[in-house]
Coordinates of C-alpha atoms in Angstrom, one line a residue:
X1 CA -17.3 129.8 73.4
X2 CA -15.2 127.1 74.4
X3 CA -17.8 124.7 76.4
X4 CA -16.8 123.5 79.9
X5 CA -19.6 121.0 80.4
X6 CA -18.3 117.3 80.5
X7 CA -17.6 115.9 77.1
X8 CA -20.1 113.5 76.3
X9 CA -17.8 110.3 73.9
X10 CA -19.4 108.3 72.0
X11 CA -16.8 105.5 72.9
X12 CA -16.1 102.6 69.9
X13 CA -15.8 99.4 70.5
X14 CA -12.0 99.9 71.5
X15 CA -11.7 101.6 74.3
X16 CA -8.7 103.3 72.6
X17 CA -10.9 105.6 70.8
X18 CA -12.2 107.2 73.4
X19 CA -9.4 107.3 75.6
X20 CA -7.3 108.8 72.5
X21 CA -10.4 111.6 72.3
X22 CA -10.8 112.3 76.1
X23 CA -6.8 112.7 76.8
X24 CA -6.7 115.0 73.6
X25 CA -9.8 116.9 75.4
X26 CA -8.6 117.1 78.5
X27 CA -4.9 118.3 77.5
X28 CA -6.7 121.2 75.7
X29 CA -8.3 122.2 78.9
X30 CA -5.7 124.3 79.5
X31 CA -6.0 125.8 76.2
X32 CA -9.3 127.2 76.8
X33 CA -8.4 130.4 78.6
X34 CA -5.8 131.5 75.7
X35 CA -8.4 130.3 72.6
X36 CA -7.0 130.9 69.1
X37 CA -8.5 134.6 68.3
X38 CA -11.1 133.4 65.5
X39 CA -14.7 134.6 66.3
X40 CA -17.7 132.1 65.3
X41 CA -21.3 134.0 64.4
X42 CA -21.7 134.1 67.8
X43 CA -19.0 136.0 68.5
X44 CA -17.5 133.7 70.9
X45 CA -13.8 133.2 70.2
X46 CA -13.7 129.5 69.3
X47 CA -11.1 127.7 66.8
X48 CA -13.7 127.3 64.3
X49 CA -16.2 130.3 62.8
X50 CA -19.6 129.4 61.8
X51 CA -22.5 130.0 59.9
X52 CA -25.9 129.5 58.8
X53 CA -26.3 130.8 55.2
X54 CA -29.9 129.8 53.9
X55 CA -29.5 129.8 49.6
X56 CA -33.0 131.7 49.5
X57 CA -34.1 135.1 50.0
X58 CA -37.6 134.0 50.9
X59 CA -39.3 131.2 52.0
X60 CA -42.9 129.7 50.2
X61 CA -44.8 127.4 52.3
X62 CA -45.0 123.9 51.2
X63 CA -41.3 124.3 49.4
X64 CA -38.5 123.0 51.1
X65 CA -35.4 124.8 50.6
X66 CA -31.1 124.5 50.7
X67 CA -29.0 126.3 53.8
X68 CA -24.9 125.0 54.3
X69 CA -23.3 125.1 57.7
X70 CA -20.2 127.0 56.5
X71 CA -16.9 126.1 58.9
X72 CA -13.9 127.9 58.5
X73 CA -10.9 126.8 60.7
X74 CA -8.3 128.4 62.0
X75 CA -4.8 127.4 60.2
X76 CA -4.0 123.5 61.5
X77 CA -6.8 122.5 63.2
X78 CA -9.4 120.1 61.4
X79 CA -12.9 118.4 62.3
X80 CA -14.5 115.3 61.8
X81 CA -16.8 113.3 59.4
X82 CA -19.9 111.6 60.2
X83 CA -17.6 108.1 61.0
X84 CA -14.5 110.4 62.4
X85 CA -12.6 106.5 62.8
X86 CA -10.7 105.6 65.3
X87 CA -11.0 109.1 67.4
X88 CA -12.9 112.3 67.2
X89 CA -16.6 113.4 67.2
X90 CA -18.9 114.5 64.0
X91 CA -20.0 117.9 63.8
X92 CA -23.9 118.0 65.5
X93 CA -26.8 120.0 64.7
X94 CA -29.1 121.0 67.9
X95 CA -32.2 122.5 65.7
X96 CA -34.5 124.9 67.6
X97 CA -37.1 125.3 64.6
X98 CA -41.1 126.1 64.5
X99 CA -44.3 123.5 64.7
X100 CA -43.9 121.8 61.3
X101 CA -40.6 123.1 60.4
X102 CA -38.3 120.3 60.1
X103 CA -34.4 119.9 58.8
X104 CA -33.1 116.9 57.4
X105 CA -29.9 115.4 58.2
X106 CA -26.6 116.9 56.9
X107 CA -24.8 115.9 53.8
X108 CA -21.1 115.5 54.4
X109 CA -18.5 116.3 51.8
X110 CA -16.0 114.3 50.8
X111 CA -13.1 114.0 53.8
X112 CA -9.5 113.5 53.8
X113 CA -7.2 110.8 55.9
X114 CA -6.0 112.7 59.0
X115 CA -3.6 109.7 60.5
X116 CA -2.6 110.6 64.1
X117 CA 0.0 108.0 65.1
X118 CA -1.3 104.5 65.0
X119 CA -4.7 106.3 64.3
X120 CA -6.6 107.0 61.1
X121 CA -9.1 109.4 61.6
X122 CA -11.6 111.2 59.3
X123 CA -12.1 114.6 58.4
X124 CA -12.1 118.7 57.4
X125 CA -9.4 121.5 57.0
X126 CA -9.7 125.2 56.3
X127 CA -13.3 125.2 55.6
X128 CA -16.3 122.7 55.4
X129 CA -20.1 123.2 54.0
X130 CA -22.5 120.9 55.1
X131 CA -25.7 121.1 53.2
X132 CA -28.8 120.8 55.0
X133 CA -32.6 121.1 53.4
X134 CA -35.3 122.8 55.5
X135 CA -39.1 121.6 55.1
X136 CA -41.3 124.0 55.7
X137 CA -44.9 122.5 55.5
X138 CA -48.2 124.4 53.0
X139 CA -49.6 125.4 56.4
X140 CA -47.4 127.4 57.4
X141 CA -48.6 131.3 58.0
X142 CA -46.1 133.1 59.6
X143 CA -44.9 136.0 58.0
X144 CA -41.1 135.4 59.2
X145 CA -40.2 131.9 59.1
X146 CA -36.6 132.0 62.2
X147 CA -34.4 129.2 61.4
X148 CA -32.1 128.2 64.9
X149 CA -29.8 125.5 65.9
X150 CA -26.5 124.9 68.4
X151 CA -24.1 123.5 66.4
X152 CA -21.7 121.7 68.7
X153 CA -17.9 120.0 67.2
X154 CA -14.8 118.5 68.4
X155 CA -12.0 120.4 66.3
X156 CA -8.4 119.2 67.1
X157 CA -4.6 119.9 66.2
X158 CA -2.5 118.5 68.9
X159 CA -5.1 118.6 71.6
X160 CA -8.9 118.7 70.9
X161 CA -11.2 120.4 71.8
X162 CA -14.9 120.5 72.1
X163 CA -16.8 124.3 71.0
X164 CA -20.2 125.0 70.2
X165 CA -22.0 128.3 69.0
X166 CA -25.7 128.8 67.9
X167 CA -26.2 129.7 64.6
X168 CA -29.6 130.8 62.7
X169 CA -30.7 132.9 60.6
X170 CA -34.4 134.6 59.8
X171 CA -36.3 134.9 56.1
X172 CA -40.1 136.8 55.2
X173 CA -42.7 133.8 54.0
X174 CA -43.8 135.4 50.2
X175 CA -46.9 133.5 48.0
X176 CA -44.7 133.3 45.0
X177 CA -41.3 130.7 44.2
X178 CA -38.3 131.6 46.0
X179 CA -35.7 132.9 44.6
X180 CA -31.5 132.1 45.4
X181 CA -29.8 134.8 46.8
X182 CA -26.9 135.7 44.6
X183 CA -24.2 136.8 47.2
X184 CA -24.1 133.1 48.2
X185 CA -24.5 131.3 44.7
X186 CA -20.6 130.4 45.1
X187 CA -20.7 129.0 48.7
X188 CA -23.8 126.6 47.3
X189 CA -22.0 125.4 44.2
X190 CA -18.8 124.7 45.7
X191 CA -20.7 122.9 48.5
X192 CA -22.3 120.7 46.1
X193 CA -19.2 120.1 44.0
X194 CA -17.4 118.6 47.5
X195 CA -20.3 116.0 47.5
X196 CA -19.7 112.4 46.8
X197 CA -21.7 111.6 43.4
X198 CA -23.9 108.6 41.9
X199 CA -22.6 106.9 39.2
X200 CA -25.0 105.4 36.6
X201 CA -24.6 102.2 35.6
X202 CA -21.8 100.9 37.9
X203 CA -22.8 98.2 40.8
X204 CA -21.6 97.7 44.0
X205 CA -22.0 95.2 46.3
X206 CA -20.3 93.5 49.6
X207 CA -19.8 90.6 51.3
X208 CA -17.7 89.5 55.0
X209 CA -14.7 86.5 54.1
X210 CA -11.7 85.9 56.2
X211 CA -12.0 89.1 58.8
X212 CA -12.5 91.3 55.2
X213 CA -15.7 93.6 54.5
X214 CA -14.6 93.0 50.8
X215 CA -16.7 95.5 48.1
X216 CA -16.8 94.5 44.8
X217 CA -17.6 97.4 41.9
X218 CA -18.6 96.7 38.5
X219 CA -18.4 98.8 35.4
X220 CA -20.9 98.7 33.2
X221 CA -20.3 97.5 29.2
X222 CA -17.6 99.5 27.5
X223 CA -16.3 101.7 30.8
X224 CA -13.1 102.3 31.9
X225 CA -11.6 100.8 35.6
X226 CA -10.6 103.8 38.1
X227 CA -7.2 104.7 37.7
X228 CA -4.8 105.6 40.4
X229 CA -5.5 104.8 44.2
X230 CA -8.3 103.9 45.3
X231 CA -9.6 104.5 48.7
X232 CA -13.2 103.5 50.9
X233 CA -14.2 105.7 53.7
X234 CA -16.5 103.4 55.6
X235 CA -19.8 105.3 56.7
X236 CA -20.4 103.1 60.1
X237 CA -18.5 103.6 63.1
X238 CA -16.5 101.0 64.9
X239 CA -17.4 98.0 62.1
X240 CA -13.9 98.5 60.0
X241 CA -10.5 99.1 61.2
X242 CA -9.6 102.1 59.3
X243 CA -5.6 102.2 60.1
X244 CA -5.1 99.1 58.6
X245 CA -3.9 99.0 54.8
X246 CA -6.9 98.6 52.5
X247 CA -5.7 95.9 49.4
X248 CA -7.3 96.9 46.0
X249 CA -7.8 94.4 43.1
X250 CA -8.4 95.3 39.7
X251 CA -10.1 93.0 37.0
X252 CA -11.0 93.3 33.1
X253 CA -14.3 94.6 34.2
X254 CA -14.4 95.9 38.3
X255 CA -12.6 95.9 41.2
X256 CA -12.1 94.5 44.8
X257 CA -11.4 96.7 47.9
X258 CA -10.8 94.2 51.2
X259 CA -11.2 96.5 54.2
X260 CA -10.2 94.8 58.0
X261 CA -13.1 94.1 59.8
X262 CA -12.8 94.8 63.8
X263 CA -12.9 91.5 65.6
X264 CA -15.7 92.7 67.6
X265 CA -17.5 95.1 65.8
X266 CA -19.8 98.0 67.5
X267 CA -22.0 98.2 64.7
X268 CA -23.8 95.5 63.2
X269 CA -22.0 94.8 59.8
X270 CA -25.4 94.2 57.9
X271 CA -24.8 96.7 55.6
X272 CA -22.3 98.6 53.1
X273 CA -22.1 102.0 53.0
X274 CA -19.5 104.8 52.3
X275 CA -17.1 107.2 49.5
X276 CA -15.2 105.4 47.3
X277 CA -12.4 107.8 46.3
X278 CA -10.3 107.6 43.5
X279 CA -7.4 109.5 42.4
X280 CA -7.8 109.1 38.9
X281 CA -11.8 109.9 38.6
X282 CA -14.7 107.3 38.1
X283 CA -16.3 107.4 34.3
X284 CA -15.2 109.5 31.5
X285 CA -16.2 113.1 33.8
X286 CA -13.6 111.9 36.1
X287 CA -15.6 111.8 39.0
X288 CA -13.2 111.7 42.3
X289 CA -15.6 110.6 44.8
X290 CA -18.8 108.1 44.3
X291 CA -21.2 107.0 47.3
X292 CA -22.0 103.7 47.4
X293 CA -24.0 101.6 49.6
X294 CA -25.4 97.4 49.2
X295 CA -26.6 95.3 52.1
X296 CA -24.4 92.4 52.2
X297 CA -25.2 90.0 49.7
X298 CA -23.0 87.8 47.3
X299 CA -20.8 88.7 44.8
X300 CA -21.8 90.0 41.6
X301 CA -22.4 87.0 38.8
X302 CA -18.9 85.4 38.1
X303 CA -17.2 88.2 39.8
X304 CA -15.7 86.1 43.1
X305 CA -14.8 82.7 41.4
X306 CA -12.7 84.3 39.0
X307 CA -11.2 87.1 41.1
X308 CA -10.4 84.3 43.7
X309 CA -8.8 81.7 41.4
X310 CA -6.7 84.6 40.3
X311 CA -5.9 85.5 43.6
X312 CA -5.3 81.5 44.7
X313 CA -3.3 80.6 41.5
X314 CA -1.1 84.4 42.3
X315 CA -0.5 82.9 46.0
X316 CA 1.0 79.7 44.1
X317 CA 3.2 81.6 42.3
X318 CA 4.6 83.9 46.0
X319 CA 2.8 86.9 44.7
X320 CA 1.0 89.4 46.6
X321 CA -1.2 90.6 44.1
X322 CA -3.8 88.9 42.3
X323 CA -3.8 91.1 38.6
X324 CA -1.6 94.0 37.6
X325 CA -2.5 97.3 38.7
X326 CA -3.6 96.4 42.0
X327 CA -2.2 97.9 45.2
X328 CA -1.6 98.1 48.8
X329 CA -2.7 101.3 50.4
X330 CA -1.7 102.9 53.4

């Protein structure tokens, strides 16, 4: 159902954002008694359709185990990424679960760029999967272990609006290995595949210079640079200002993305974190999306003073970037 309680904002450290979030909320108060006829597992008729789909068909004490929030949106609308930037709200979990049972945090998939004006926002359309793992400990001994949550998101087109449904599901406790239930092997592979990946042997690291959080990746021996755009979806809210154009410098063995740092920054920028996207894949698989996370540190051996004469003898010359290939992006 559509939820009429007050919206609870998370503001940012512009006041913008959560202006821009309660005015789209408020607008789609009117909305609420005409919702778009898609039914979540609740039955409530909400935007967005949820489910609870553990990958087992039993549970074994003392064995954790894989369940994905499944989201399928109605045509247009979208929802938000843990950082949703400069608006929005991420999707919550609200777990109702037994003594010892616990649920780790979400994994998010890898979003797209939803711009909304002078806004850049994070986010989902059509469908999402978050992957979640449930711990159950040895000890337990019920013979039906009942898995329960409210999930709770913001999901917007031209107005937003906030719904919530619960979701669960229930699974018989068995001695023996559990074993994944076939009807949704599909749903669990293509939830993995939307995951940002590791990639062996490449370093990244970060540093703050001239109002930049500026992170430098370097390829190992041998590897090829990313080709195409490159992109950074910051994972902290209200450090970066994510509307801003991100400039990307390639070099014979790494790169350099300069992100804008807000002047007054919400979060304490002590850390890097994120998905680095590229169009043109990561390593010889291609990979289109990498996590990577540093704390702030210096740059990698030799990589600044030569990336920075570059750029300071490019400057001499009126150009605006340092070494062919690298680029501006909106």
């Amino acid at each position: 159902m559509t939820r009429t309680s007050p919206f609870r904002c998370r503001c940012s450290h512009w006041v913008g954002r959560c202006v821009a979030t309660l005015l789209l909320v408020c607008a789609g108060a009117s909305w609420a008694q005409a919702p778009f006829p898609i039914g979540s597992s609740s039955g409530a008729q909400n935007r967005v359709r949820v489910d609870l789909i553990p990958e087992v068909t039993t549970v074994r004490p003392g064995e954790p185990f894989s369940a994905v929030l499944r989201m399928r949106l109605a045509p247009g609308w979208h929802t938000y990424w843990s950082n949703p930037g400069d608006s929005g709200l991420p999707t919550h979990l609200e777990w109702r679960l037994p003594q010892g049972v616990s649920a780790d945090p979400p994994q998010w998939p890898v979003p797209k760029r939803l711009p909304v004006g002078p806004l850049m926002n994070y986010g989902y359309e059509q469908e999402v999967l978050l992957p979640v793992r449930i711990n159950v400990p040895s000890g337990f001994a019920e013979p039906v272990l009942r898995v329960a949550a409210q999930a709770e998101w913001l999901v917007c087109r031209e107005v937003c609006i906030p719904e919530t449904a619960p979701v669960g599901f229930e699974l018989p406790t068995a001695p023996q290995a559990t074993s994944a239930d076939p009807r949704w092997q599909a749903v669990f592979t293509a939830a993995r595949n939307a995951l940002p990946k590791a990639l062996p042997g490449w370093t990244a690291s970060a540093n703050v210079a001239d109002g930049q959080l500026r992170i430098s990746l370097q390829a190992p021996a041998g590897a090829s640079l990313p080709e195409g755009e490159l992109y950074f979806y910051n994972g902290f809210e209200g450090q970066v200002v994510h509307a801003k154009p991100q400039i990307v410098t390639r070099f014979r063995d790494g790169v350099r993305i300069e992100v804008p740092l807000h002047g007054q920054p919400t979060t304490p920028v002590e850390r890097m974190s994120g998905v680095l996207v590229s169009t043109g894949g990561f390593g010889p698989e291609r990979i289109g999306a990498i996590s990577i996370a540093s704390l702030l540190a210096p740059e990698l051996p030799g990589l600044g003073p030569r990336l920075d004469g570059a750029l300071a003898a490019d400057r001499s010359r009126g150009a605006t970037n340092a070494i062919p290939g690298a680029s501006a992006l909106p």
